[in-house]
Amino acid sequence: MLASKRILLGITGGIAAYKTTFLTRLLIKAGAEVRIVMTESAGDFVSPLTLATLSRNPVHTAFIREEEGTTDWNNHVELGLWADLMLIAPATANTLSKMASGTCDNLLLGCYFSAKCPVFFAPAMDLDMYRHPATRESIEKLQGFGNILIPAASGELASGLEGEGRMAEPEEIVRQLEQGLLARMPWKGKHVLITAGPTYEPIDPVRFLGNHSSGKMGFELARAAAERGAKVTLVTGPTGEEIAHPLVICIRVRTAREMLDAARSHFGAADVVIGAAAVSDYRPAEIRDQKIKKAAEELELKLVRNPDIIRTLAGEREHQYIVGFALETENEAANALEKLRRKNLDAIVLNSLRDSGAGFGGDTNKVSFVDKNSQITPFELKSKAEAARDILHEIDKRISK
Ligand code: PMT
């Protein structure tokens, strides 16, 4: 569950901070990438050097980097946005109160207020502090914000008192993170089939017909679907993109016909199908055995139609929700709707080459989600990762009705 998750661990100043060394090791062992921010007082309990060594990343404590001669600062917004999950452990009464009231007077709190990911917090304090109505109120308020409480355990406390207030043990924290993530995976049990990238249609042993698709959009869709807990089969044409996610199987093909065969063999198991590939509509009628020599002034290549992958699959539809893409250069909405109907799709994602930053190659896209009831939901220019999440959110709204 935690493999390749980006975890931002926030450590505040309590004796339980020493346990974060074990916690960090467990997270790294589980395959997570861990970055750590700590408050100044946390540094009195556990050394940043130890944590930097265990997490294999520099540990941040202040907004401004302390190295001599630099004007660099630790960008709390960037760290907050980087994280797939933020964990504040131990969370002292002081930090809980600041989180609940909106006080932002250190880097850790800056990261917390900037984080868009699920935030887990593991309180640790003395018995009476944990019981105090002010602390209870902070915890309830944070839960109301959607933050996830990892409750303190009972036992012997550093003060010598017995009772509730000990930070949950590192193993228990990891278990609760995994459970919390699982509960937030709305597509657990679903299977998503995605086509991505270009197709290469060979002309001779050295040449092919292809296009500028990099595969980025389709790969981001695969990542986003896996983040939702779905099993993903990604059928991609030639691309330099890589994906390493336990829920994603990546099948690499070259031609449209190979893409169709691969997609077809996984279609039966799929619940959602997304055609993000830029498939070549035609292929050379014959593939020459030898490299075509430069001779005559003109060369004619006879092309024949390739199968339409998404249309073929839609024709064999059982229960699948099928979404195509439309890359347009004019009359965008009308063309997209016409394509949706002609290919018998449930929805189509429109991107236009007239929008700068949209379409092929780059890391951004500007898409509109168009459904079969002609409802059009436009989105701003965003990273392809964010655009992918928007697309899945739109699909989710329609399949969970
Ligand atoms: O890969 P990137 O560099 O990130 O770029 C992303 C993208 C621009 C390729 C992507 O966002 C996109 O728009 N993909 C579809 C491009 C396209 O070929 O559109 P189309 O209008 O020609 O095809 C419409 C739909 O039919 C698409 O879902 C396409 O996958 C599908 N199709 C088309 C032809 C064919 N023979 N078989 C198909 O399945």
PDB file of C-alpha atoms in Angstrom, residues 134-268:
ATOM      1  CA  ALA A 134      -8.996  22.130  24.708  1.00  0.00           C
ATOM      2  CA  THR A 135      -7.060  19.176  23.251  1.00  0.00           C
ATOM      3  CA  ARG A 136     -10.259  17.183  22.651  1.00  0.00           C
ATOM      4  CA  GLU A 137     -11.701  20.195  20.875  1.00  0.00           C
ATOM      5  CA  SER A 138      -8.610  20.551  18.642  1.00  0.00           C
ATOM      6  CA  ILE A 139      -8.736  16.846  17.746  1.00  0.00           C
ATOM      7  CA  GLU A 140     -12.439  16.973  16.922  1.00  0.00           C
ATOM      8  CA  LYS A 141     -11.944  20.092  14.846  1.00  0.00           C
ATOM      9  CA  LEU A 142      -9.137  18.439  12.881  1.00  0.00           C
ATOM     10  CA  GLN A 143     -11.261  15.357  12.266  1.00  0.00           C
ATOM     11  CA  GLY A 144     -13.961  17.728  11.049  1.00  0.00           C
ATOM     12  CA  PHE A 145     -11.420  19.089   8.521  1.00  0.00           C
ATOM     13  CA  GLY A 146     -11.076  15.512   7.223  1.00  0.00           C
ATOM     14  CA  ASN A 147      -7.737  14.829   8.944  1.00  0.00           C
ATOM     15  CA  ILE A 148      -7.328  11.275  10.202  1.00  0.00           C
ATOM     16  CA  LEU A 149      -6.638  10.608  13.870  1.00  0.00           C
ATOM     17  CA  ILE A 150      -4.266   7.818  14.860  1.00  0.00           C
ATOM     18  CA  PRO A 151      -5.340   7.647  18.500  1.00  0.00           C
ATOM     19  CA  ALA A 152      -2.832   7.698  21.319  1.00  0.00           C
ATOM     20  CA  ALA A 153      -2.375   4.426  23.164  1.00  0.00           C
ATOM     21  CA  SER A 154      -2.612   3.718  26.884  1.00  0.00           C
ATOM     22  CA  GLY A 155       0.361   2.738  28.979  1.00  0.00           C
ATOM     23  CA  GLU A 156       3.253   4.141  30.921  1.00  0.00           C
ATOM     24  CA  LEU A 157       3.952   7.753  30.049  1.00  0.00           C
ATOM     25  CA  ALA A 158       7.271   9.596  30.161  1.00  0.00           C
ATOM     26  CA  SER A 159       6.069  11.485  33.242  1.00  0.00           C
ATOM     27  CA  GLY A 160       5.657   8.204  35.110  1.00  0.00           C
ATOM     28  CA  LEU A 161       1.857   8.428  34.977  1.00  0.00           C
ATOM     29  CA  GLU A 162      -0.189   5.584  33.526  1.00  0.00           C
ATOM     30  CA  GLY A 163      -2.941   6.228  31.017  1.00  0.00           C
ATOM     31  CA  GLU A 164      -3.827   7.423  27.541  1.00  0.00           C
ATOM     32  CA  GLY A 165      -1.405   9.705  25.751  1.00  0.00           C
ATOM     33  CA  ARG A 166       1.454   7.540  24.402  1.00  0.00           C
ATOM     34  CA  MET A 167       2.000   7.922  20.691  1.00  0.00           C
ATOM     35  CA  ALA A 168       0.821   4.817  18.826  1.00  0.00           C
ATOM     36  CA  GLU A 169       3.704   2.419  18.148  1.00  0.00           C
ATOM     37  CA  PRO A 170       5.394   2.819  14.736  1.00  0.00           C
ATOM     38  CA  GLU A 171       4.036  -0.551  13.505  1.00  0.00           C
ATOM     39  CA  GLU A 172       0.524   0.529  14.497  1.00  0.00           C
ATOM     40  CA  ILE A 173       0.947   3.880  12.736  1.00  0.00           C
ATOM     41  CA  VAL A 174       2.030   2.122   9.519  1.00  0.00           C
ATOM     42  CA  ARG A 175      -0.939  -0.253   9.803  1.00  0.00           C
ATOM     43  CA  GLN A 176      -3.341   2.663  10.225  1.00  0.00           C
ATOM     44  CA  LEU A 177      -1.819   4.563   7.301  1.00  0.00           C
ATOM     45  CA  GLU A 178      -2.340   1.506   5.107  1.00  0.00           C
ATOM     46  CA  GLN A 179      -5.914   1.049   6.305  1.00  0.00           C
ATOM     47  CA  GLY A 180      -6.674   4.750   5.898  1.00  0.00           C
ATOM     48  CA  LEU A 181      -5.344   4.736   2.348  1.00  0.00           C
ATOM     49  CA  LEU A 182      -7.273   1.605   1.491  1.00  0.00           C
ATOM     50  CA  ALA A 183     -10.504   3.182   2.703  1.00  0.00           C
ATOM     51  CA  ARG A 184      -9.783   6.157   0.464  1.00  0.00           C
ATOM     52  CA  MET A 185      -9.442   4.028  -2.650  1.00  0.00           C
ATOM     53  CA  PRO A 186     -12.845   4.343  -4.219  1.00  0.00           C
ATOM     54  CA  TRP A 187     -11.913   2.211  -7.257  1.00  0.00           C
ATOM     55  CA  LYS A 188     -10.599  -0.766  -5.291  1.00  0.00           C
ATOM     56  CA  GLY A 189     -11.827  -3.888  -7.095  1.00  0.00           C
ATOM     57  CA  LYS A 190     -12.291  -2.064 -10.409  1.00  0.00           C
ATOM     58  CA  HIS A 191     -10.275  -2.771 -13.536  1.00  0.00           C
ATOM     59  CA  VAL A 192      -9.301   0.060 -15.862  1.00  0.00           C
ATOM     60  CA  LEU A 193      -7.992  -0.449 -19.389  1.00  0.00           C
ATOM     61  CA  ILE A 194      -6.097   2.480 -20.920  1.00  0.00           C
ATOM     62  CA  THR A 195      -4.495   2.964 -24.314  1.00  0.00           C
ATOM     63  CA  ALA A 196      -1.645   5.474 -24.542  1.00  0.00           C
ATOM     64  CA  GLY A 197       1.026   6.882 -26.810  1.00  0.00           C
ATOM     65  CA  PRO A 198       1.376   6.756 -30.579  1.00  0.00           C
ATOM     66  CA  THR A 199       1.337   3.774 -32.887  1.00  0.00           C
ATOM     67  CA  TYR A 200       4.180   3.161 -35.342  1.00  0.00           C
ATOM     68  CA  GLU A 201       3.105   1.659 -38.657  1.00  0.00           C
ATOM     69  CA  PRO A 202       6.150   0.241 -40.464  1.00  0.00           C
ATOM     70  CA  ILE A 203       6.880   1.230 -44.057  1.00  0.00           C
ATOM     71  CA  ASP A 204      10.155  -0.634 -44.452  1.00  0.00           C
ATOM     72  CA  PRO A 205      12.770  -1.951 -41.971  1.00  0.00           C
ATOM     73  CA  VAL A 206      13.851   1.604 -41.030  1.00  0.00           C
ATOM     74  CA  ARG A 207      10.797   3.844 -41.495  1.00  0.00           C
ATOM     75  CA  PHE A 208       7.353   4.116 -40.014  1.00  0.00           C
ATOM     76  CA  LEU A 209       4.228   6.291 -39.953  1.00  0.00           C
ATOM     77  CA  GLY A 210       3.802   7.757 -36.475  1.00  0.00           C
ATOM     78  CA  ASN A 211       2.822  10.892 -34.588  1.00  0.00           C
ATOM     79  CA  HIS A 212       3.948  13.194 -31.789  1.00  0.00           C
ATOM     80  CA  SER A 213       2.181  11.501 -28.873  1.00  0.00           C
ATOM     81  CA  SER A 214       4.559  11.043 -25.935  1.00  0.00           C
ATOM     82  CA  GLY A 215       2.256   8.779 -23.914  1.00  0.00           C
ATOM     83  CA  LYS A 216       2.322  11.190 -20.961  1.00  0.00           C
ATOM     84  CA  MET A 217      -1.451  11.721 -20.792  1.00  0.00           C
ATOM     85  CA  GLY A 218      -2.189   7.988 -20.820  1.00  0.00           C
ATOM     86  CA  PHE A 219       0.525   7.210 -18.252  1.00  0.00           C
ATOM     87  CA  GLU A 220      -0.846   9.895 -15.907  1.00  0.00           C
ATOM     88  CA  LEU A 221      -4.318   8.386 -16.284  1.00  0.00           C
ATOM     89  CA  ALA A 222      -2.863   5.003 -15.343  1.00  0.00           C
ATOM     90  CA  ARG A 223      -1.191   6.490 -12.252  1.00  0.00           C
ATOM     91  CA  ALA A 224      -4.356   8.319 -11.230  1.00  0.00           C
ATOM     92  CA  ALA A 225      -6.517   5.196 -11.648  1.00  0.00           C
ATOM     93  CA  ALA A 226      -4.032   3.159  -9.578  1.00  0.00           C
ATOM     94  CA  GLU A 227      -4.070   5.886  -6.908  1.00  0.00           C
ATOM     95  CA  ARG A 228      -7.822   5.281  -6.715  1.00  0.00           C
ATOM     96  CA  GLY A 229      -7.086   1.628  -6.053  1.00  0.00           C
ATOM     97  CA  ALA A 230      -8.011   0.234  -9.482  1.00  0.00           C
ATOM     98  CA  LYS A 231      -6.057  -2.502 -11.236  1.00  0.00           C
ATOM     99  CA  VAL A 232      -4.832  -0.924 -14.448  1.00  0.00           C
ATOM    100  CA  THR A 233      -3.860  -2.443 -17.771  1.00  0.00           C
ATOM    101  CA  LEU A 234      -1.981   0.156 -19.760  1.00  0.00           C
ATOM    102  CA  VAL A 235      -1.495  -0.694 -23.433  1.00  0.00           C
ATOM    103  CA  THR A 236       0.994   1.740 -24.858  1.00  0.00           C
ATOM    104  CA  GLY A 237       2.613   2.428 -28.178  1.00  0.00           C
ATOM    105  CA  PRO A 238       6.335   3.291 -28.367  1.00  0.00           C
ATOM    106  CA  THR A 239       7.245   5.885 -25.733  1.00  0.00           C
ATOM    107  CA  GLY A 240      10.056   6.704 -23.330  1.00  0.00           C
ATOM    108  CA  GLU A 241       7.581   6.923 -20.441  1.00  0.00           C
ATOM    109  CA  GLU A 242       8.004   4.474 -17.566  1.00  0.00           C
ATOM    110  CA  ILE A 243       5.627   3.383 -14.849  1.00  0.00           C
ATOM    111  CA  ALA A 244       6.364   1.331 -11.746  1.00  0.00           C
ATOM    112  CA  HIS A 245       3.232   0.794  -9.699  1.00  0.00           C
ATOM    113  CA  PRO A 246       2.133  -2.497  -8.194  1.00  0.00           C
ATOM    114  CA  LEU A 247      -1.414  -2.018  -9.554  1.00  0.00           C
ATOM    115  CA  VAL A 248      -0.359  -1.219 -13.132  1.00  0.00           C
ATOM    116  CA  ILE A 249       0.476  -3.771 -15.826  1.00  0.00           C
ATOM    117  CA  CYS A 250       2.090  -2.080 -18.794  1.00  0.00           C
ATOM    118  CA  ILE A 251       1.909  -3.795 -22.201  1.00  0.00           C
ATOM    119  CA  ARG A 252       4.099  -2.285 -24.895  1.00  0.00           C
ATOM    120  CA  VAL A 253       3.036  -2.564 -28.539  1.00  0.00           C
ATOM    121  CA  ARG A 254       3.991  -0.854 -31.809  1.00  0.00           C
ATOM    122  CA  THR A 255       1.140  -0.938 -34.285  1.00  0.00           C
ATOM    123  CA  ALA A 256      -2.590  -0.213 -34.120  1.00  0.00           C
ATOM    124  CA  ARG A 257      -3.392  -3.852 -34.789  1.00  0.00           C
ATOM    125  CA  GLU A 258      -1.129  -4.979 -31.940  1.00  0.00           C
ATOM    126  CA  MET A 259      -2.775  -2.366 -29.702  1.00  0.00           C
ATOM    127  CA  LEU A 260      -6.222  -3.682 -30.614  1.00  0.00           C
ATOM    128  CA  ASP A 261      -5.227  -7.286 -29.901  1.00  0.00           C
ATOM    129  CA  ALA A 262      -3.743  -6.389 -26.496  1.00  0.00           C
ATOM    130  CA  ALA A 263      -6.701  -4.176 -25.533  1.00  0.00           C
ATOM    131  CA  ARG A 264      -9.207  -6.780 -26.646  1.00  0.00           C
ATOM    132  CA  SER A 265      -7.668  -9.490 -24.541  1.00  0.00           C
ATOM    133  CA  HIS A 266      -8.123  -7.357 -21.392  1.00  0.00           C
ATOM    134  CA  PHE A 267     -11.460  -5.812 -22.352  1.00  0.00           C
ATOM    135  CA  GLY A 268     -13.677  -8.474 -20.772  1.00  0.00           C
TER     136      GLY A 268
END
